[in-house]
């Protein structure tokens, strides 16, 4: 298992024999609608389109997960797996194989099984996805907003979780990314060896009103201490952008 964070919500994973590109934003500016005065992000460091991608996975239909200018640069022959809203966008862009997964649906690609979970709810009707990935005896769970399906309580254990570890808040709105106690609760459900933070800004340049109002609650060091007090051996990891993380199988004592 090799996991490479490409800043924001974008990841490149090697899971067994499958190379997966997740929530890609690699080219151009990131905005929501036509309101750069509210929020706009730009990459400080250029990021080339990864080679050898076999699957694209989209957790949401919002631009920071389903970035249309980036998807236009992708090979339309690469299968796309997404939430209903993301799948609709991919279909409109002409991808040949698009699989829309509702929560708890599964899709198999070679030796990799992908199962959708309930993720973020956008408005009253738009249900987005988290995902479980499992192959052989390995398993990974991903959800980029910290909105975790209670169904996971009965799932069992995973090796790695990728999700926000610290909460990010807006005044009057509250948390827009759920970490902290939410991450601790998730760890008690899934008992991962590692939990890796996602959705951080890295070296991005942010402009607009919203970035100036955002605040991060707590620290990773404090959260690690909370995990230890709860009897959890999970290691919390802040990824380094563009630096692959090699996740090895744990040593089983005789």
PDB file of C-alpha atoms in Angstrom:
ATOM      1  CA  UNK A   1       0.000   0.000   0.000  1.00  0.00           C
ATOM      2  CA  UNK A   2       1.536   3.302  -1.129  1.00  0.00           C
ATOM      3  CA  UNK A   3      -0.328   6.561  -0.454  1.00  0.00           C
ATOM      4  CA  UNK A   4       0.711   9.902  -1.938  1.00  0.00           C
ATOM      5  CA  UNK A   5      -1.038  13.113  -0.933  1.00  0.00           C
ATOM      6  CA  UNK A   6      -1.198  15.649  -3.759  1.00  0.00           C
ATOM      7  CA  UNK A   7      -2.589  18.474  -1.553  1.00  0.00           C
ATOM      8  CA  UNK A   8      -6.183  19.498  -0.865  1.00  0.00           C
ATOM      9  CA  UNK A   9      -8.354  16.358  -1.219  1.00  0.00           C
ATOM     10  CA  UNK A  10      -6.269  14.790  -3.985  1.00  0.00           C
ATOM     11  CA  UNK A  11      -4.545  11.425  -3.503  1.00  0.00           C
ATOM     12  CA  UNK A  12      -2.696   8.889  -5.629  1.00  0.00           C
ATOM     13  CA  UNK A  13      -2.816   5.381  -4.180  1.00  0.00           C
ATOM     14  CA  UNK A  14      -1.249   2.078  -5.062  1.00  0.00           C
ATOM     15  CA  UNK A  15      -3.576  -0.508  -3.537  1.00  0.00           C
ATOM     16  CA  UNK A  16      -2.292  -3.970  -4.319  1.00  0.00           C
ATOM     17  CA  UNK A  17      -1.983  -4.059  -8.108  1.00  0.00           C
ATOM     18  CA  UNK A  18      -4.284  -1.063  -8.730  1.00  0.00           C
ATOM     19  CA  UNK A  19      -3.280   2.599  -9.145  1.00  0.00           C
ATOM     20  CA  UNK A  20      -6.111   4.882  -7.985  1.00  0.00           C
ATOM     21  CA  UNK A  21      -6.489   8.655  -8.410  1.00  0.00           C
ATOM     22  CA  UNK A  22      -8.833  10.115  -5.788  1.00  0.00           C
ATOM     23  CA  UNK A  23     -10.728  13.453  -5.883  1.00  0.00           C
ATOM     24  CA  UNK A  24      -8.294  14.986  -8.381  1.00  0.00           C
ATOM     25  CA  UNK A  25      -7.619  18.697  -8.623  1.00  0.00           C
ATOM     26  CA  UNK A  26      -4.354  19.045 -10.537  1.00  0.00           C
ATOM     27  CA  UNK A  27      -4.741  21.914 -13.008  1.00  0.00           C
ATOM     28  CA  UNK A  28      -6.128  25.435 -12.947  1.00  0.00           C
ATOM     29  CA  UNK A  29      -7.750  27.354 -10.134  1.00  0.00           C
ATOM     30  CA  UNK A  30     -10.228  25.920  -7.659  1.00  0.00           C
ATOM     31  CA  UNK A  31     -13.378  27.975  -7.036  1.00  0.00           C
ATOM     32  CA  UNK A  32     -16.965  27.273  -6.108  1.00  0.00           C
ATOM     33  CA  UNK A  33     -19.284  28.546  -8.821  1.00  0.00           C
ATOM     34  CA  UNK A  34     -18.376  31.985 -10.110  1.00  0.00           C
ATOM     35  CA  UNK A  35     -17.434  33.447  -6.732  1.00  0.00           C
ATOM     36  CA  UNK A  36     -13.620  33.702  -6.483  1.00  0.00           C
ATOM     37  CA  UNK A  37     -14.168  36.655  -4.145  1.00  0.00           C
ATOM     38  CA  UNK A  38     -15.570  34.120  -1.657  1.00  0.00           C
ATOM     39  CA  UNK A  39     -13.007  31.346  -2.124  1.00  0.00           C
ATOM     40  CA  UNK A  40     -10.261  30.660  -4.626  1.00  0.00           C
ATOM     41  CA  UNK A  41      -7.263  28.341  -4.366  1.00  0.00           C
ATOM     42  CA  UNK A  42      -4.240  27.981  -6.601  1.00  0.00           C
ATOM     43  CA  UNK A  43      -1.373  25.512  -6.593  1.00  0.00           C
ATOM     44  CA  UNK A  44       1.993  26.984  -5.667  1.00  0.00           C
ATOM     45  CA  UNK A  45       3.762  23.839  -6.838  1.00  0.00           C
ATOM     46  CA  UNK A  46       2.857  22.384 -10.255  1.00  0.00           C
ATOM     47  CA  UNK A  47       1.514  18.832 -10.177  1.00  0.00           C
ATOM     48  CA  UNK A  48       1.647  16.742 -13.327  1.00  0.00           C
ATOM     49  CA  UNK A  49      -1.060  14.244 -14.193  1.00  0.00           C
ATOM     50  CA  UNK A  50       0.084  10.909 -12.720  1.00  0.00           C
ATOM     51  CA  UNK A  51       0.923   8.129 -15.158  1.00  0.00           C
ATOM     52  CA  UNK A  52      -0.581   4.675 -15.085  1.00  0.00           C
ATOM     53  CA  UNK A  53      -3.851   5.561 -13.343  1.00  0.00           C
ATOM     54  CA  UNK A  54      -6.316   2.666 -13.620  1.00  0.00           C
ATOM     55  CA  UNK A  55      -9.269   4.022 -11.615  1.00  0.00           C
ATOM     56  CA  UNK A  56     -10.571   7.471 -10.693  1.00  0.00           C
ATOM     57  CA  UNK A  57     -12.614   7.691  -7.478  1.00  0.00           C
ATOM     58  CA  UNK A  58     -14.752  10.753  -6.708  1.00  0.00           C
ATOM     59  CA  UNK A  59     -16.297  11.139  -3.262  1.00  0.00           C
ATOM     60  CA  UNK A  60     -18.412  14.207  -4.017  1.00  0.00           C
ATOM     61  CA  UNK A  61     -19.730  16.289  -6.881  1.00  0.00           C
ATOM     62  CA  UNK A  62     -18.331  19.547  -5.469  1.00  0.00           C
ATOM     63  CA  UNK A  63     -15.419  21.196  -7.330  1.00  0.00           C
ATOM     64  CA  UNK A  64     -12.810  20.399  -4.643  1.00  0.00           C
ATOM     65  CA  UNK A  65     -13.511  16.686  -5.190  1.00  0.00           C
ATOM     66  CA  UNK A  66     -14.802  16.612  -8.767  1.00  0.00           C
ATOM     67  CA  UNK A  67     -12.764  19.315 -10.511  1.00  0.00           C
ATOM     68  CA  UNK A  68     -13.997  19.620 -14.066  1.00  0.00           C
ATOM     69  CA  UNK A  69     -10.845  21.208 -15.616  1.00  0.00           C
ATOM     70  CA  UNK A  70      -8.760  18.357 -14.181  1.00  0.00           C
ATOM     71  CA  UNK A  71     -11.169  15.648 -15.310  1.00  0.00           C
ATOM     72  CA  UNK A  72     -11.074  17.117 -18.828  1.00  0.00           C
ATOM     73  CA  UNK A  73      -7.324  16.350 -18.852  1.00  0.00           C
ATOM     74  CA  UNK A  74      -7.870  12.692 -17.908  1.00  0.00           C
ATOM     75  CA  UNK A  75      -8.063   9.762 -20.309  1.00  0.00           C
ATOM     76  CA  UNK A  76     -11.788   9.113 -20.859  1.00  0.00           C
ATOM     77  CA  UNK A  77     -11.090   5.369 -20.984  1.00  0.00           C
ATOM     78  CA  UNK A  78     -10.204   5.295 -17.270  1.00  0.00           C
ATOM     79  CA  UNK A  79     -13.199   3.975 -15.273  1.00  0.00           C
ATOM     80  CA  UNK A  80     -14.700   6.474 -12.829  1.00  0.00           C
ATOM     81  CA  UNK A  81     -16.380   5.502  -9.563  1.00  0.00           C
ATOM     82  CA  UNK A  82     -18.337   8.229  -7.815  1.00  0.00           C
ATOM     83  CA  UNK A  83     -21.255   9.408  -5.774  1.00  0.00           C
ATOM     84  CA  UNK A  84     -24.426  10.089  -7.754  1.00  0.00           C
ATOM     85  CA  UNK A  85     -23.585  13.787  -8.191  1.00  0.00           C
ATOM     86  CA  UNK A  86     -19.972  13.099  -9.197  1.00  0.00           C
ATOM     87  CA  UNK A  87     -20.959  10.309 -11.591  1.00  0.00           C
ATOM     88  CA  UNK A  88     -23.348  12.649 -13.368  1.00  0.00           C
ATOM     89  CA  UNK A  89     -20.530  15.139 -13.979  1.00  0.00           C
ATOM     90  CA  UNK A  90     -18.169  12.403 -15.233  1.00  0.00           C
ATOM     91  CA  UNK A  91     -20.818  11.095 -17.615  1.00  0.00           C
ATOM     92  CA  UNK A  92     -21.310  14.602 -18.972  1.00  0.00           C
ATOM     93  CA  UNK A  93     -17.573  14.821 -19.660  1.00  0.00           C
ATOM     94  CA  UNK A  94     -17.680  11.685 -21.788  1.00  0.00           C
ATOM     95  CA  UNK A  95     -15.971   9.078 -19.624  1.00  0.00           C
ATOM     96  CA  UNK A  96     -16.671   5.677 -21.154  1.00  0.00           C
ATOM     97  CA  UNK A  97     -17.228   3.764 -17.896  1.00  0.00           C
ATOM     98  CA  UNK A  98     -18.872   5.533 -14.966  1.00  0.00           C
ATOM     99  CA  UNK A  99     -20.107   3.631 -11.919  1.00  0.00           C
ATOM    100  CA  UNK A 100     -22.393   5.525  -9.519  1.00  0.00           C
ATOM    101  CA  UNK A 101     -22.321   3.891  -6.093  1.00  0.00           C
ATOM    102  CA  UNK A 102     -25.016   4.488  -3.506  1.00  0.00           C
ATOM    103  CA  UNK A 103     -24.034   3.921   0.129  1.00  0.00           C
ATOM    104  CA  UNK A 104     -23.182   0.247   0.805  1.00  0.00           C
ATOM    105  CA  UNK A 105     -23.055  -0.650  -2.906  1.00  0.00           C
ATOM    106  CA  UNK A 106     -19.855  -2.383  -4.027  1.00  0.00           C
ATOM    107  CA  UNK A 107     -17.798  -2.510  -7.200  1.00  0.00           C
ATOM    108  CA  UNK A 108     -14.918  -4.887  -7.941  1.00  0.00           C
ATOM    109  CA  UNK A 109     -11.918  -4.046 -10.106  1.00  0.00           C
ATOM    110  CA  UNK A 110      -9.536  -6.974 -10.476  1.00  0.00           C
ATOM    111  CA  UNK A 111      -8.461  -7.799  -6.892  1.00  0.00           C
ATOM    112  CA  UNK A 112      -9.796  -4.531  -5.427  1.00  0.00           C
ATOM    113  CA  UNK A 113     -13.283  -4.201  -3.924  1.00  0.00           C
ATOM    114  CA  UNK A 114     -14.715  -0.724  -3.343  1.00  0.00           C
ATOM    115  CA  UNK A 115     -17.712  -0.226  -1.076  1.00  0.00           C
ATOM    116  CA  UNK A 116     -19.438   3.129  -0.709  1.00  0.00           C
ATOM    117  CA  UNK A 117     -20.528   4.452   2.667  1.00  0.00           C
ATOM    118  CA  UNK A 118     -22.602   7.476   3.583  1.00  0.00           C
ATOM    119  CA  UNK A 119     -20.420  10.560   3.539  1.00  0.00           C
ATOM    120  CA  UNK A 120     -21.290  14.245   3.627  1.00  0.00           C
ATOM    121  CA  UNK A 121     -24.853  15.415   3.005  1.00  0.00           C
ATOM    122  CA  UNK A 122     -24.934  18.522   0.816  1.00  0.00           C
ATOM    123  CA  UNK A 123     -28.265  20.252   1.230  1.00  0.00           C
ATOM    124  CA  UNK A 124     -31.466  18.270   1.770  1.00  0.00           C
ATOM    125  CA  UNK A 125     -31.119  15.832  -1.151  1.00  0.00           C
ATOM    126  CA  UNK A 126     -27.461  15.348  -2.136  1.00  0.00           C
ATOM    127  CA  UNK A 127     -25.859  12.349  -0.425  1.00  0.00           C
ATOM    128  CA  UNK A 128     -22.127  12.063  -1.018  1.00  0.00           C
ATOM    129  CA  UNK A 129     -19.832   9.118  -0.344  1.00  0.00           C
ATOM    130  CA  UNK A 130     -17.059   7.758   1.782  1.00  0.00           C
ATOM    131  CA  UNK A 131     -15.385   4.531   0.632  1.00  0.00           C
ATOM    132  CA  UNK A 132     -13.959   1.303   1.936  1.00  0.00           C
ATOM    133  CA  UNK A 133     -11.270  -0.309  -0.205  1.00  0.00           C
ATOM    134  CA  UNK A 134     -10.205  -3.875   0.451  1.00  0.00           C
ATOM    135  CA  UNK A 135      -7.896  -6.309  -1.317  1.00  0.00           C
ATOM    136  CA  UNK A 136      -6.379  -9.495   0.055  1.00  0.00           C
ATOM    137  CA  UNK A 137      -6.174  -8.994   3.814  1.00  0.00           C
ATOM    138  CA  UNK A 138      -5.745  -5.187   3.596  1.00  0.00           C
ATOM    139  CA  UNK A 139      -8.387  -2.469   4.020  1.00  0.00           C
ATOM    140  CA  UNK A 140      -8.497   1.331   3.785  1.00  0.00           C
ATOM    141  CA  UNK A 141     -11.315   3.767   4.592  1.00  0.00           C
ATOM    142  CA  UNK A 142     -11.571   7.283   3.095  1.00  0.00           C
ATOM    143  CA  UNK A 143     -13.963  10.123   3.845  1.00  0.00           C
ATOM    144  CA  UNK A 144     -12.765  13.702   3.314  1.00  0.00           C
ATOM    145  CA  UNK A 145     -15.217  15.696   5.455  1.00  0.00           C
ATOM    146  CA  UNK A 146     -15.294  13.622   8.638  1.00  0.00           C
ATOM    147  CA  UNK A 147     -18.905  12.564   8.065  1.00  0.00           C
ATOM    148  CA  UNK A 148     -18.861   8.881   8.992  1.00  0.00           C
ATOM    149  CA  UNK A 149     -21.596   6.348   8.370  1.00  0.00           C
ATOM    150  CA  UNK A 150     -22.817   4.776  11.662  1.00  0.00           C
ATOM    151  CA  UNK A 151     -22.946   1.522   9.688  1.00  0.00           C
ATOM    152  CA  UNK A 152     -19.171   1.390  10.097  1.00  0.00           C
ATOM    153  CA  UNK A 153     -19.618   0.481  13.772  1.00  0.00           C
ATOM    154  CA  UNK A 154     -20.334  -3.079  12.670  1.00  0.00           C
ATOM    155  CA  UNK A 155     -17.818  -3.274   9.810  1.00  0.00           C
ATOM    156  CA  UNK A 156     -14.744  -4.523  11.659  1.00  0.00           C
ATOM    157  CA  UNK A 157     -11.150  -3.308  11.498  1.00  0.00           C
ATOM    158  CA  UNK A 158      -9.154  -1.594   8.755  1.00  0.00           C
ATOM    159  CA  UNK A 159      -5.449  -0.940   8.297  1.00  0.00           C
ATOM    160  CA  UNK A 160      -5.617   2.750   7.387  1.00  0.00           C
ATOM    161  CA  UNK A 161      -8.116   5.597   7.654  1.00  0.00           C
ATOM    162  CA  UNK A 162      -7.760   8.814   5.618  1.00  0.00           C
ATOM    163  CA  UNK A 163     -10.003  11.588   6.942  1.00  0.00           C
ATOM    164  CA  UNK A 164      -9.710  15.007   8.629  1.00  0.00           C
ATOM    165  CA  UNK A 165      -8.071  14.602  12.039  1.00  0.00           C
ATOM    166  CA  UNK A 166      -8.688  18.141  13.271  1.00  0.00           C
ATOM    167  CA  UNK A 167     -11.903  20.123  12.936  1.00  0.00           C
ATOM    168  CA  UNK A 168     -11.970  23.208  10.700  1.00  0.00           C
ATOM    169  CA  UNK A 169     -14.596  25.761  11.689  1.00  0.00           C
ATOM    170  CA  UNK A 170     -16.390  28.805  10.296  1.00  0.00           C
ATOM    171  CA  UNK A 171     -17.939  31.429  12.581  1.00  0.00           C
ATOM    172  CA  UNK A 172     -21.710  30.961  13.002  1.00  0.00           C
ATOM    173  CA  UNK A 173     -21.580  27.811  10.827  1.00  0.00           C
ATOM    174  CA  UNK A 174     -19.487  25.510  12.997  1.00  0.00           C
ATOM    175  CA  UNK A 175     -17.330  22.645  11.739  1.00  0.00           C
ATOM    176  CA  UNK A 176     -17.040  22.216   7.977  1.00  0.00           C
ATOM    177  CA  UNK A 177     -14.483  19.427   8.475  1.00  0.00           C
ATOM    178  CA  UNK A 178     -15.035  17.123  11.420  1.00  0.00           C
ATOM    179  CA  UNK A 179     -12.003  15.839  13.277  1.00  0.00           C
ATOM    180  CA  UNK A 180     -11.106  15.720  16.958  1.00  0.00           C
ATOM    181  CA  UNK A 181     -13.716  13.737  18.879  1.00  0.00           C
ATOM    182  CA  UNK A 182     -15.217  12.547  15.580  1.00  0.00           C
ATOM    183  CA  UNK A 183     -11.862  11.074  14.527  1.00  0.00           C
ATOM    184  CA  UNK A 184     -11.483   9.464  17.951  1.00  0.00           C
ATOM    185  CA  UNK A 185     -14.922   7.863  17.711  1.00  0.00           C
ATOM    186  CA  UNK A 186     -14.141   6.555  14.226  1.00  0.00           C
ATOM    187  CA  UNK A 187     -10.908   5.016  15.490  1.00  0.00           C
ATOM    188  CA  UNK A 188     -12.859   3.219  18.199  1.00  0.00           C
ATOM    189  CA  UNK A 189     -15.114   1.760  15.492  1.00  0.00           C
ATOM    190  CA  UNK A 190     -12.445   0.689  12.995  1.00  0.00           C
ATOM    191  CA  UNK A 191      -9.276   0.292  15.121  1.00  0.00           C
ATOM    192  CA  UNK A 192      -6.880   1.335  12.325  1.00  0.00           C
ATOM    193  CA  UNK A 193      -3.113   1.074  12.593  1.00  0.00           C
ATOM    194  CA  UNK A 194      -2.740   4.547  11.074  1.00  0.00           C
ATOM    195  CA  UNK A 195      -5.015   7.532  10.557  1.00  0.00           C
ATOM    196  CA  UNK A 196      -3.795  10.013   7.965  1.00  0.00           C
ATOM    197  CA  UNK A 197      -5.025  13.580   7.723  1.00  0.00           C
ATOM    198  CA  UNK A 198      -6.517  14.903   4.484  1.00  0.00           C
ATOM    199  CA  UNK A 199      -8.042  18.119   3.121  1.00  0.00           C
ATOM    200  CA  UNK A 200      -5.201  20.320   4.390  1.00  0.00           C
ATOM    201  CA  UNK A 201      -4.003  23.293   2.371  1.00  0.00           C
ATOM    202  CA  UNK A 202      -0.341  22.326   2.096  1.00  0.00           C
ATOM    203  CA  UNK A 203       1.433  24.909  -0.054  1.00  0.00           C
ATOM    204  CA  UNK A 204      -1.757  26.163  -1.725  1.00  0.00           C
ATOM    205  CA  UNK A 205      -2.402  29.872  -2.087  1.00  0.00           C
ATOM    206  CA  UNK A 206      -5.865  30.755  -0.771  1.00  0.00           C
ATOM    207  CA  UNK A 207      -7.760  33.943  -1.512  1.00  0.00           C
ATOM    208  CA  UNK A 208     -11.210  35.310  -0.734  1.00  0.00           C
ATOM    209  CA  UNK A 209     -13.329  35.932   2.324  1.00  0.00           C
ATOM    210  CA  UNK A 210     -13.755  32.344   3.548  1.00  0.00           C
ATOM    211  CA  UNK A 211     -10.071  31.417   4.066  1.00  0.00           C
ATOM    212  CA  UNK A 212      -9.590  34.366   6.409  1.00  0.00           C
ATOM    213  CA  UNK A 213     -12.456  33.135   8.586  1.00  0.00           C
ATOM    214  CA  UNK A 214     -11.407  29.493   8.913  1.00  0.00           C
ATOM    215  CA  UNK A 215      -9.900  28.213  12.158  1.00  0.00           C
ATOM    216  CA  UNK A 216      -8.440  24.842  13.146  1.00  0.00           C
ATOM    217  CA  UNK A 217      -9.388  23.359  16.517  1.00  0.00           C
ATOM    218  CA  UNK A 218      -6.660  21.675  18.567  1.00  0.00           C
ATOM    219  CA  UNK A 219      -3.426  20.007  17.499  1.00  0.00           C
ATOM    220  CA  UNK A 220      -2.386  16.591  16.266  1.00  0.00           C
ATOM    221  CA  UNK A 221      -0.179  16.127  19.332  1.00  0.00           C
ATOM    222  CA  UNK A 222      -3.097  16.732  21.703  1.00  0.00           C
ATOM    223  CA  UNK A 223      -5.314  14.383  19.700  1.00  0.00           C
ATOM    224  CA  UNK A 224      -2.660  11.645  19.789  1.00  0.00           C
ATOM    225  CA  UNK A 225      -2.646  11.928  23.583  1.00  0.00           C
ATOM    226  CA  UNK A 226      -6.445  11.570  23.617  1.00  0.00           C
ATOM    227  CA  UNK A 227      -6.104   8.391  21.553  1.00  0.00           C
ATOM    228  CA  UNK A 228      -3.553   6.996  24.002  1.00  0.00           C
ATOM    229  CA  UNK A 229      -5.756   7.795  27.000  1.00  0.00           C
ATOM    230  CA  UNK A 230      -8.587   5.928  25.229  1.00  0.00           C
ATOM    231  CA  UNK A 231      -6.355   2.861  24.881  1.00  0.00           C
ATOM    232  CA  UNK A 232      -5.909   3.229  21.119  1.00  0.00           C
ATOM    233  CA  UNK A 233      -2.565   2.401  19.500  1.00  0.00           C
ATOM    234  CA  UNK A 234      -3.477   4.175  16.268  1.00  0.00           C
ATOM    235  CA  UNK A 235      -0.671   6.343  14.876  1.00  0.00           C
ATOM    236  CA  UNK A 236      -1.792   9.770  13.635  1.00  0.00           C
ATOM    237  CA  UNK A 237       0.047  10.983  10.538  1.00  0.00           C
ATOM    238  CA  UNK A 238       0.276  14.403   8.890  1.00  0.00           C
ATOM    239  CA  UNK A 239       1.249  13.556   5.305  1.00  0.00           C
ATOM    240  CA  UNK A 240       3.969  15.393   3.425  1.00  0.00           C
ATOM    241  CA  UNK A 241       2.752  16.517   0.015  1.00  0.00           C
ATOM    242  CA  UNK A 242       4.149  14.520  -2.936  1.00  0.00           C
ATOM    243  CA  UNK A 243       6.058  12.182  -0.604  1.00  0.00           C
ATOM    244  CA  UNK A 244       4.770   8.573  -0.872  1.00  0.00           C
ATOM    245  CA  UNK A 245       3.822   6.819   2.360  1.00  0.00           C
ATOM    246  CA  UNK A 246       4.601   3.113   2.328  1.00  0.00           C
ATOM    247  CA  UNK A 247       2.180   1.234   4.585  1.00  0.00           C
ATOM    248  CA  UNK A 248       3.460  -2.214   5.458  1.00  0.00           C
ATOM    249  CA  UNK A 249       1.567  -5.086   7.058  1.00  0.00           C
ATOM    250  CA  UNK A 250       1.905  -5.224  10.840  1.00  0.00           C
ATOM    251  CA  UNK A 251       4.193  -7.826  12.345  1.00  0.00           C
ATOM    252  CA  UNK A 252       2.103 -10.531  13.985  1.00  0.00           C
ATOM    253  CA  UNK A 253       3.698 -11.839  17.166  1.00  0.00           C
ATOM    254  CA  UNK A 254       3.778 -15.586  17.670  1.00  0.00           C
TER     255      UNK A 254
END
